[in-house]
Amino acid sequence: KLHYIYEVYNRKNKNFEVYSREINQNKGTFASPKKIFTSKGKVQRTYMNMAGVIAVSSLYALTAQPRFDIITSFNKEKILIRYRNVPEKKRDAVNFDILGFQVFDQDMKKEWGKEVKMPYTEKDMNNLTFGVLGNGNAFMIAQKNQDKKLELFTITDAGLKITPLDISGDYYFMKINLNEDTDGNLICAGLYSEDGVDIKVSVGGFGSGGISYNTNGFVYFKMEPTGKVLAFKDYEFPLELIQQYVSDRIKKRAAKREGKGKAGIEDLKLVEMINQKDGSTVFVCERQYARSEMWGTDTKTVYHYYNIVVMKVSADGELVWVKKIPKNQAGVNGTGQMSIKYIEGDGYHYVLYVDNPKNLNIGIDDAPATHKDGLGGFLTACKIDDETGKYEKHTVLDMRNIEEKVAHQFSVTRIYEASVEDQIFMMEAYLKNKKDAMIKIELK
């Protein structure tokens, strides 16, 4: 089933109401809205810069994240809606976050919901990831900032349970992703940096400075829901991969860092983590950053969504393959129509994005041509073979000519999976004059 979930702010009660509308995939129509829960108070919108670092406010941020984070279990039978209440106190050193956890079945019937006060102050902890199991239990992993140790938080209708994890605190993580595998274990992975965050004071920065994150590799570990660690692996990106589909300047900088043992892919973010039925895991990453640059005749903050890195790890934790997919998107209106949409297929993985057609068949030593956000472009589908990692790219449609109409206000988040077996997707686009179109896409 496919559900459209959205929020409505209640000014009188100063809280949020969350609604669900089921989508008829054959007709492309919406069912009547159904209210599924109401928050106890105001919900915080999280602002992040392109390195993935939470910003103090929208003034210092580059991307605004949704107030409500939607997470599904491995078997798709449970849905977790997670959120953070507006802090009671402004100072991180004294404020204890209150996080909301609402769990539903696949028909969007509520199973349980709770708002939980965190055991440490904002200053003392970093929330790295959240997840939900097929039994409806919610999980999160937190890192204590003083000793960098990781802890597993189990959240149920009965309350909160904390379990320390036997994992080194030497890694600097921006974020960890957490999913359930076929055996009910927790699969966790995160991109790491040996240097942490680089603060760059230069022409390319956020106001007076810039933030960059040199990703050296990623960490993978498997554990039981009790917190017992079953496997732990550390994968370092090879220089050969780092230097694919980038400019000569970046190649030289990577080679120089490699001499110090610190070569990496700058500003890489883990955007999707997929646990498969055979116990293997697929990771989809994208390079995302922003800089103050010349855009036309003015200096503006330019948002970049660059190359994609896709990796597969076997059930026993061994790296099966890693591939880099070239693309280059830039714009000045936030995410806009940029970034990617991942859809899992039968034996294949699909990554969809708007791209410059010049990048369809470029060489591994070439840097991709830029697609400027909002200026046409072609919706591109990259089909990746799950067994080998070999991929092929297909041009799906011209964004300026959708049945002789131009798609406005398009976002890749408006692409939905309709039928994996038949390789059918649905895409919502605004065509002006208060008209939306639901477009059916079938890949051959």
Coordinates of C-alpha atoms in Angstrom, one line a residue:
K1 CA 0.0 0.0 0.0
L2 CA 1.0 3.6 -0.7
H3 CA 0.3 6.4 1.8
Y4 CA 0.8 10.1 1.6
I5 CA 1.6 11.5 5.1
Y6 CA 1.5 15.2 5.9
E7 CA 1.3 17.6 8.8
V8 CA -1.1 20.5 9.6
Y9 CA -0.3 23.1 12.3
N10 CA -3.2 23.8 14.8
R11 CA -2.7 27.5 15.7
K12 CA -5.3 27.4 18.4
N13 CA -3.8 24.4 20.3
K14 CA -0.2 25.1 19.2
N15 CA 0.5 21.6 18.1
F16 CA 0.6 19.5 14.9
E17 CA -1.9 17.1 13.5
V18 CA -0.6 14.4 11.2
Y19 CA -2.8 12.9 8.5
S20 CA -2.5 10.0 6.1
R21 CA -4.1 9.6 2.6
E22 CA -4.0 6.2 0.8
I23 CA -3.1 6.4 -2.9
N24 CA -4.9 4.3 -5.4
Q25 CA -2.0 3.2 -7.6
N26 CA -4.1 2.1 -10.5
K27 CA -6.1 5.3 -10.8
G28 CA -3.6 7.7 -9.3
T29 CA -6.2 9.1 -6.9
F30 CA -6.1 9.9 -3.2
A31 CA -8.5 8.6 -0.5
S32 CA -10.0 10.9 2.0
P33 CA -7.5 12.2 4.7
K34 CA -7.4 10.4 8.0
K35 CA -5.9 12.0 11.2
I36 CA -3.4 9.5 12.7
F37 CA -2.1 11.4 15.7
T38 CA -1.6 14.8 17.3
S39 CA 1.6 16.0 18.9
K40 CA 1.4 17.3 22.5
G41 CA 3.0 20.6 21.5
K42 CA 5.1 22.3 18.9
V43 CA 7.5 20.2 16.8
Q44 CA 11.0 21.3 16.0
R45 CA 12.2 21.6 12.4
T46 CA 15.8 20.4 12.1
Y47 CA 18.2 22.5 10.1
M48 CA 21.3 21.0 8.7
N49 CA 24.2 22.2 6.6
M50 CA 25.4 20.1 3.7
A51 CA 28.0 18.3 5.7
G52 CA 25.2 16.9 7.8
V53 CA 25.9 18.9 10.8
I54 CA 22.8 20.2 12.8
A55 CA 22.8 24.0 12.7
V56 CA 21.6 26.3 15.4
S57 CA 18.9 27.9 13.2
S58 CA 17.8 28.5 9.7
L59 CA 20.2 31.5 9.5
Y60 CA 23.2 29.1 9.6
A61 CA 21.6 26.2 7.8
L62 CA 21.5 25.0 4.2
T63 CA 18.7 22.5 4.2
A64 CA 15.5 22.3 6.4
Q65 CA 14.6 18.7 7.3
P66 CA 11.0 17.6 7.7
R67 CA 9.5 17.9 11.2
F68 CA 8.4 14.3 11.1
D69 CA 10.8 11.5 10.0
I70 CA 9.1 8.4 8.5
I71 CA 10.9 5.0 8.9
T72 CA 9.6 1.6 7.9
S73 CA 10.6 -1.9 9.3
F74 CA 12.4 -4.4 7.1
N75 CA 9.2 -6.4 6.4
K76 CA 7.3 -3.1 5.7
E77 CA 4.7 -4.1 8.3
K78 CA 5.6 -1.4 10.8
I79 CA 5.9 2.4 10.3
L80 CA 7.7 4.7 12.8
I81 CA 7.0 8.4 12.7
R82 CA 9.7 10.1 14.8
Y83 CA 9.9 13.8 15.8
R84 CA 11.5 16.2 18.3
N85 CA 9.6 18.7 20.4
V86 CA 10.7 22.3 20.5
P87 CA 13.3 22.5 23.3
E88 CA 12.0 23.6 26.7
K89 CA 15.3 25.5 27.4
K90 CA 17.5 27.2 24.8
R91 CA 20.9 26.3 26.3
D92 CA 22.2 22.8 25.2
A93 CA 24.0 22.4 28.5
V94 CA 20.7 22.3 30.5
N95 CA 18.1 21.1 27.9
F96 CA 16.9 17.5 27.8
D97 CA 15.3 16.7 24.5
I98 CA 11.8 15.2 24.3
L99 CA 11.5 12.9 21.3
G100 CA 8.2 11.5 19.9
F101 CA 7.8 7.9 18.7
Q102 CA 4.6 6.9 17.0
V103 CA 4.3 3.3 15.5
F104 CA 1.7 2.2 13.0
D105 CA 0.9 -0.9 11.0
Q106 CA 0.8 -1.0 7.2
D107 CA -2.8 0.2 7.2
M108 CA -1.7 3.3 9.2
K109 CA -3.5 2.0 12.3
K110 CA -1.7 3.2 15.4
E111 CA -0.1 0.5 17.6
W112 CA 1.5 2.7 20.2
G113 CA 2.9 6.2 20.7
K114 CA 5.1 7.9 23.3
E115 CA 7.1 11.1 23.9
V116 CA 10.3 10.3 25.7
K117 CA 12.6 12.6 27.6
M118 CA 16.3 11.9 26.9
P119 CA 18.6 10.9 29.8
Y120 CA 21.3 13.3 28.8
T121 CA 21.4 17.0 27.9
E122 CA 21.8 18.1 24.2
K123 CA 25.4 19.0 25.0
D124 CA 26.2 15.5 26.3
M125 CA 24.8 13.4 23.6
N126 CA 24.5 13.1 19.8
N127 CA 21.5 11.2 18.3
L128 CA 23.0 9.2 15.4
T129 CA 20.1 7.1 14.0
F130 CA 16.6 5.8 14.5
G131 CA 14.8 2.6 13.4
V132 CA 11.9 0.2 14.0
L133 CA 11.7 -3.6 14.1
G134 CA 8.9 -5.8 12.7
N135 CA 7.6 -6.3 16.2
G136 CA 7.0 -2.6 16.6
N137 CA 9.9 -1.7 18.9
A138 CA 11.7 1.5 18.1
F139 CA 15.4 1.9 18.4
M140 CA 18.0 4.7 18.4
I141 CA 21.8 4.9 18.7
A142 CA 23.3 7.8 20.7
Q143 CA 26.9 8.8 21.1
K144 CA 28.0 10.3 24.4
N145 CA 30.1 13.3 23.5
Q146 CA 32.5 13.1 26.4
D147 CA 33.9 9.6 25.7
K148 CA 32.4 9.0 22.2
K149 CA 30.9 5.7 23.4
L150 CA 27.8 4.4 21.6
E151 CA 24.6 3.4 23.4
L152 CA 21.5 1.5 22.1
F153 CA 18.2 3.0 23.2
T154 CA 15.2 0.7 23.0
I155 CA 11.8 2.5 23.0
T156 CA 8.5 0.7 23.6
D157 CA 5.1 1.6 25.0
A158 CA 6.6 0.6 28.4
G159 CA 9.4 3.2 28.2
L160 CA 13.1 3.6 27.5
K161 CA 15.9 1.0 28.0
I162 CA 19.6 1.9 27.5
T163 CA 22.3 -0.6 26.6
P164 CA 26.1 0.3 26.2
L165 CA 27.6 -1.0 23.0
D166 CA 31.0 -2.7 22.8
I167 CA 32.3 -0.5 19.9
S168 CA 35.3 1.8 19.7
G169 CA 34.7 5.5 20.2
D170 CA 37.6 6.4 17.9
Y171 CA 35.4 7.0 14.9
Y172 CA 34.0 10.4 14.0
F173 CA 30.5 9.9 12.7
M174 CA 28.1 12.4 11.2
K175 CA 25.3 9.9 11.2
I176 CA 24.7 6.1 11.6
N177 CA 22.0 4.3 9.7
L178 CA 20.1 1.4 11.4
N179 CA 18.0 -1.3 9.8
E180 CA 16.7 -4.8 10.7
D181 CA 17.8 -7.8 8.7
T182 CA 16.0 -11.1 7.9
D183 CA 17.1 -12.7 11.2
G184 CA 15.8 -9.8 13.3
N185 CA 19.3 -8.4 14.0
L186 CA 20.2 -4.8 13.7
I187 CA 22.5 -3.7 10.8
C188 CA 24.2 -0.4 11.4
A189 CA 26.5 1.6 9.1
G190 CA 28.0 5.0 9.1
L191 CA 30.5 7.0 7.0
Y192 CA 33.4 8.1 9.1
S193 CA 36.2 10.7 9.0
E194 CA 39.7 10.4 10.5
D195 CA 39.9 14.2 10.7
G196 CA 36.3 15.1 11.7
V197 CA 34.8 18.3 10.4
D198 CA 37.1 20.7 8.5
I199 CA 36.3 24.4 9.1
K200 CA 37.3 26.3 5.9
V201 CA 37.7 30.0 6.1
S202 CA 37.9 30.9 2.4
V203 CA 36.0 32.2 -0.6
G204 CA 33.8 29.1 -0.5
G205 CA 32.1 29.2 2.8
F206 CA 28.9 29.6 4.8
G207 CA 29.0 33.3 5.5
S208 CA 32.4 33.7 7.3
G209 CA 33.4 30.1 7.0
G210 CA 32.6 26.7 5.4
I211 CA 32.2 23.2 6.7
S212 CA 33.6 20.1 4.9
Y213 CA 33.7 16.5 5.9
N214 CA 36.4 14.3 4.3
T215 CA 34.9 10.8 4.3
N216 CA 37.6 8.2 4.5
G217 CA 35.4 5.1 4.5
F218 CA 32.5 3.5 6.3
V219 CA 31.9 1.3 9.3
Y220 CA 29.5 -1.7 9.3
F221 CA 28.4 -3.6 12.3
K222 CA 25.7 -6.1 13.2
M223 CA 24.1 -6.7 16.6
E224 CA 21.3 -8.4 18.3
P225 CA 18.3 -6.3 19.5
T226 CA 19.8 -6.8 23.0
G227 CA 22.9 -4.8 22.0
K228 CA 25.3 -7.8 21.7
V229 CA 27.7 -7.0 18.8
L230 CA 28.0 -9.9 16.3
A231 CA 30.2 -8.4 13.6
F232 CA 32.2 -5.3 13.0
K233 CA 34.0 -4.2 9.8
D234 CA 35.8 -1.1 8.7
Y235 CA 36.1 -0.3 4.9
E236 CA 38.5 2.4 3.6
F237 CA 37.8 4.0 0.2
P238 CA 40.6 3.2 -2.3
L239 CA 42.3 6.1 -4.2
E240 CA 41.1 4.6 -7.5
L241 CA 37.5 5.0 -6.5
I242 CA 38.0 8.5 -5.0
Q243 CA 39.6 9.8 -8.3
Q244 CA 36.8 8.6 -10.6
Y245 CA 34.5 11.2 -12.3
V246 CA 36.2 14.2 -10.6
S247 CA 38.3 17.2 -11.8
D248 CA 42.0 17.1 -12.1
R249 CA 42.3 19.5 -9.2
I250 CA 40.4 17.0 -6.9
K251 CA 42.5 14.1 -8.2
K252 CA 45.7 15.9 -7.2
R253 CA 44.3 16.8 -3.8
A254 CA 43.2 13.2 -3.1
A255 CA 46.7 11.9 -4.2
K256 CA 48.3 14.4 -1.8
R257 CA 46.1 13.3 1.1
E258 CA 46.7 9.6 0.2
G259 CA 50.4 10.2 0.9
K260 CA 49.4 10.9 4.5
G261 CA 46.9 8.0 4.6
K262 CA 43.9 10.3 4.7
A263 CA 42.4 10.4 1.1
G264 CA 38.7 10.5 1.0
I265 CA 35.5 11.6 -0.7
E266 CA 34.6 15.1 0.6
D267 CA 31.1 15.7 1.9
L268 CA 29.7 12.2 1.1
K269 CA 26.4 11.4 2.9
L270 CA 24.7 8.1 3.4
V271 CA 21.2 8.6 2.1
E272 CA 19.8 5.0 1.8
M273 CA 20.6 1.7 3.5
I274 CA 18.7 -1.4 2.2
N275 CA 18.7 -4.8 4.0
Q276 CA 18.0 -7.6 1.6
K277 CA 16.3 -11.0 2.0
D278 CA 19.6 -12.8 1.6
G279 CA 21.1 -10.9 4.5
S280 CA 23.2 -8.6 2.4
T281 CA 23.0 -4.8 2.7
V282 CA 23.2 -2.1 0.0
F283 CA 24.3 1.5 0.8
V284 CA 23.5 4.5 -1.4
C285 CA 25.6 7.7 -0.8
E286 CA 25.7 11.1 -2.4
R287 CA 28.2 13.9 -2.3
Q288 CA 26.3 17.0 -1.0
Y289 CA 27.8 20.4 -0.2
A290 CA 27.2 24.2 -0.5
R291 CA 29.6 27.1 -1.2
S292 CA 29.4 30.8 -1.7
E293 CA 30.1 31.2 -5.4
M294 CA 29.4 33.3 -8.5
W295 CA 26.0 32.5 -9.9
G296 CA 25.4 34.6 -13.0
T297 CA 26.5 38.1 -12.0
D298 CA 25.9 37.7 -8.3
T299 CA 27.6 35.8 -5.4
K300 CA 25.1 33.3 -3.9
T301 CA 25.0 30.2 -1.8
V302 CA 25.1 27.4 -4.4
Y303 CA 23.9 23.9 -3.4
H304 CA 25.7 21.0 -5.0
Y305 CA 24.5 17.4 -5.4
Y306 CA 27.4 15.5 -7.0
N307 CA 28.5 11.9 -7.7
I308 CA 26.7 8.9 -6.2
V309 CA 28.5 6.0 -4.5
V310 CA 26.7 2.6 -4.2
M311 CA 28.1 -0.3 -2.1
K312 CA 27.0 -3.9 -1.3
V313 CA 28.1 -5.8 1.8
S314 CA 27.4 -9.6 2.1
A315 CA 25.5 -11.2 5.0
D316 CA 28.8 -12.0 6.7
G317 CA 30.0 -8.4 6.4
E318 CA 32.3 -8.7 3.4
L319 CA 32.4 -6.0 0.7
V320 CA 30.9 -7.4 -2.5
W321 CA 31.2 -4.4 -4.8
V322 CA 31.4 -0.6 -4.8
K323 CA 30.5 1.7 -7.7
K324 CA 30.5 5.4 -8.4
I325 CA 27.8 7.0 -10.6
P326 CA 28.6 10.4 -12.2
K327 CA 26.3 13.3 -12.0
N328 CA 26.5 17.0 -11.2
Q329 CA 23.6 19.2 -10.0
A330 CA 23.8 22.8 -8.8
G331 CA 21.2 25.3 -7.7
V332 CA 20.5 28.3 -5.5
N333 CA 17.0 27.4 -4.1
G334 CA 17.8 24.6 -1.6
T335 CA 17.4 21.1 -2.8
G336 CA 14.9 22.0 -5.5
Q337 CA 14.7 19.2 -8.1
M338 CA 18.2 17.9 -7.2
S339 CA 19.5 14.9 -5.3
I340 CA 18.3 11.3 -5.9
K341 CA 15.4 8.9 -5.4
Y342 CA 16.2 5.2 -4.6
I343 CA 13.8 2.4 -5.4
E344 CA 14.5 -1.2 -4.7
G345 CA 13.7 -3.7 -7.6
D346 CA 13.7 -7.4 -8.1
G347 CA 17.4 -8.2 -8.6
Y348 CA 18.1 -4.6 -9.4
H349 CA 18.4 -1.2 -7.7
Y350 CA 17.1 2.0 -9.3
V351 CA 18.5 5.5 -8.6
L352 CA 16.5 8.3 -10.3
Y353 CA 17.6 11.9 -10.6
V354 CA 17.5 14.9 -13.0
D355 CA 20.7 15.2 -15.0
N356 CA 22.5 16.9 -17.9
P357 CA 22.1 14.5 -20.9
K358 CA 25.9 15.0 -21.6
N359 CA 26.6 12.7 -18.6
L360 CA 24.8 9.7 -20.0
N361 CA 28.0 8.0 -21.3
I362 CA 31.0 9.9 -20.0
G363 CA 34.4 8.3 -19.3
I364 CA 35.7 7.4 -15.9
D365 CA 38.4 10.0 -16.0
D366 CA 36.0 12.8 -16.9
A367 CA 34.1 15.2 -14.6
P368 CA 30.4 15.3 -15.2
A369 CA 28.7 18.3 -16.8
T370 CA 26.6 20.5 -14.6
H371 CA 22.8 20.4 -14.6
K372 CA 21.4 23.7 -13.2
D373 CA 18.4 23.3 -11.0
G374 CA 15.1 24.4 -12.6
L375 CA 16.6 24.8 -16.1
G376 CA 15.1 21.7 -17.8
G377 CA 17.2 18.5 -17.6
F378 CA 16.2 14.9 -18.1
L379 CA 14.9 12.5 -15.5
T380 CA 17.5 9.7 -15.6
A381 CA 17.1 6.2 -14.2
C382 CA 20.2 4.2 -13.3
K383 CA 19.6 0.5 -13.1
I384 CA 22.1 -1.4 -11.0
D385 CA 22.5 -5.2 -11.0
D386 CA 22.4 -6.5 -7.4
E387 CA 24.8 -9.4 -8.1
T388 CA 27.6 -7.6 -9.9
G389 CA 27.1 -3.9 -9.3
K390 CA 27.2 -3.3 -13.1
Y391 CA 24.8 -0.5 -14.0
E392 CA 23.2 1.1 -17.1
K393 CA 21.6 4.5 -17.4
H394 CA 18.4 5.4 -19.2
T395 CA 16.8 8.8 -20.1
V396 CA 13.2 8.6 -18.9
L397 CA 11.7 12.0 -19.9
D398 CA 12.4 15.6 -20.7
M399 CA 11.4 17.8 -17.8
R400 CA 10.5 20.6 -20.3
N401 CA 8.2 18.3 -22.3
I402 CA 5.9 16.1 -20.3
E403 CA 3.1 15.5 -22.8
E404 CA 3.9 19.0 -24.1
K405 CA 3.9 20.5 -20.6
V406 CA 6.7 21.8 -18.3
A407 CA 7.1 20.3 -14.9
H408 CA 7.3 23.0 -12.2
Q409 CA 8.2 22.7 -8.5
F410 CA 9.3 19.1 -9.1
S411 CA 11.2 17.1 -6.4
V412 CA 12.6 13.6 -6.5
T413 CA 10.6 13.0 -3.3
R414 CA 7.5 13.0 -5.6
I415 CA 8.6 9.8 -7.3
Y416 CA 6.9 6.7 -5.8
E417 CA 7.3 3.0 -6.2
A418 CA 4.1 1.4 -7.7
S419 CA 5.1 -2.1 -8.8
V420 CA 8.6 -3.5 -8.3
E421 CA 7.9 -6.6 -10.4
D422 CA 6.6 -4.6 -13.4
Q423 CA 9.2 -1.8 -12.9
I424 CA 6.4 0.8 -12.7
F425 CA 6.8 4.2 -10.8
M426 CA 4.5 7.1 -10.2
M427 CA 5.7 10.7 -10.4
E428 CA 3.8 13.8 -9.2
A429 CA 4.5 17.1 -10.9
Y430 CA 2.9 20.6 -10.8
L431 CA 1.9 21.9 -14.2
K432 CA 0.8 25.4 -13.2
N433 CA -2.7 26.8 -13.1
K434 CA -3.2 24.9 -9.8
K435 CA -3.0 21.6 -11.6
D436 CA -1.0 18.6 -10.5
A437 CA -0.3 15.6 -12.7
M438 CA 0.3 12.0 -11.6
I439 CA 2.6 10.4 -14.2
K440 CA 3.0 6.7 -14.7
I441 CA 6.6 5.6 -15.6
E442 CA 7.3 2.1 -16.8
L443 CA 10.9 1.0 -17.3
K444 CA 11.6 -1.6 -20.0

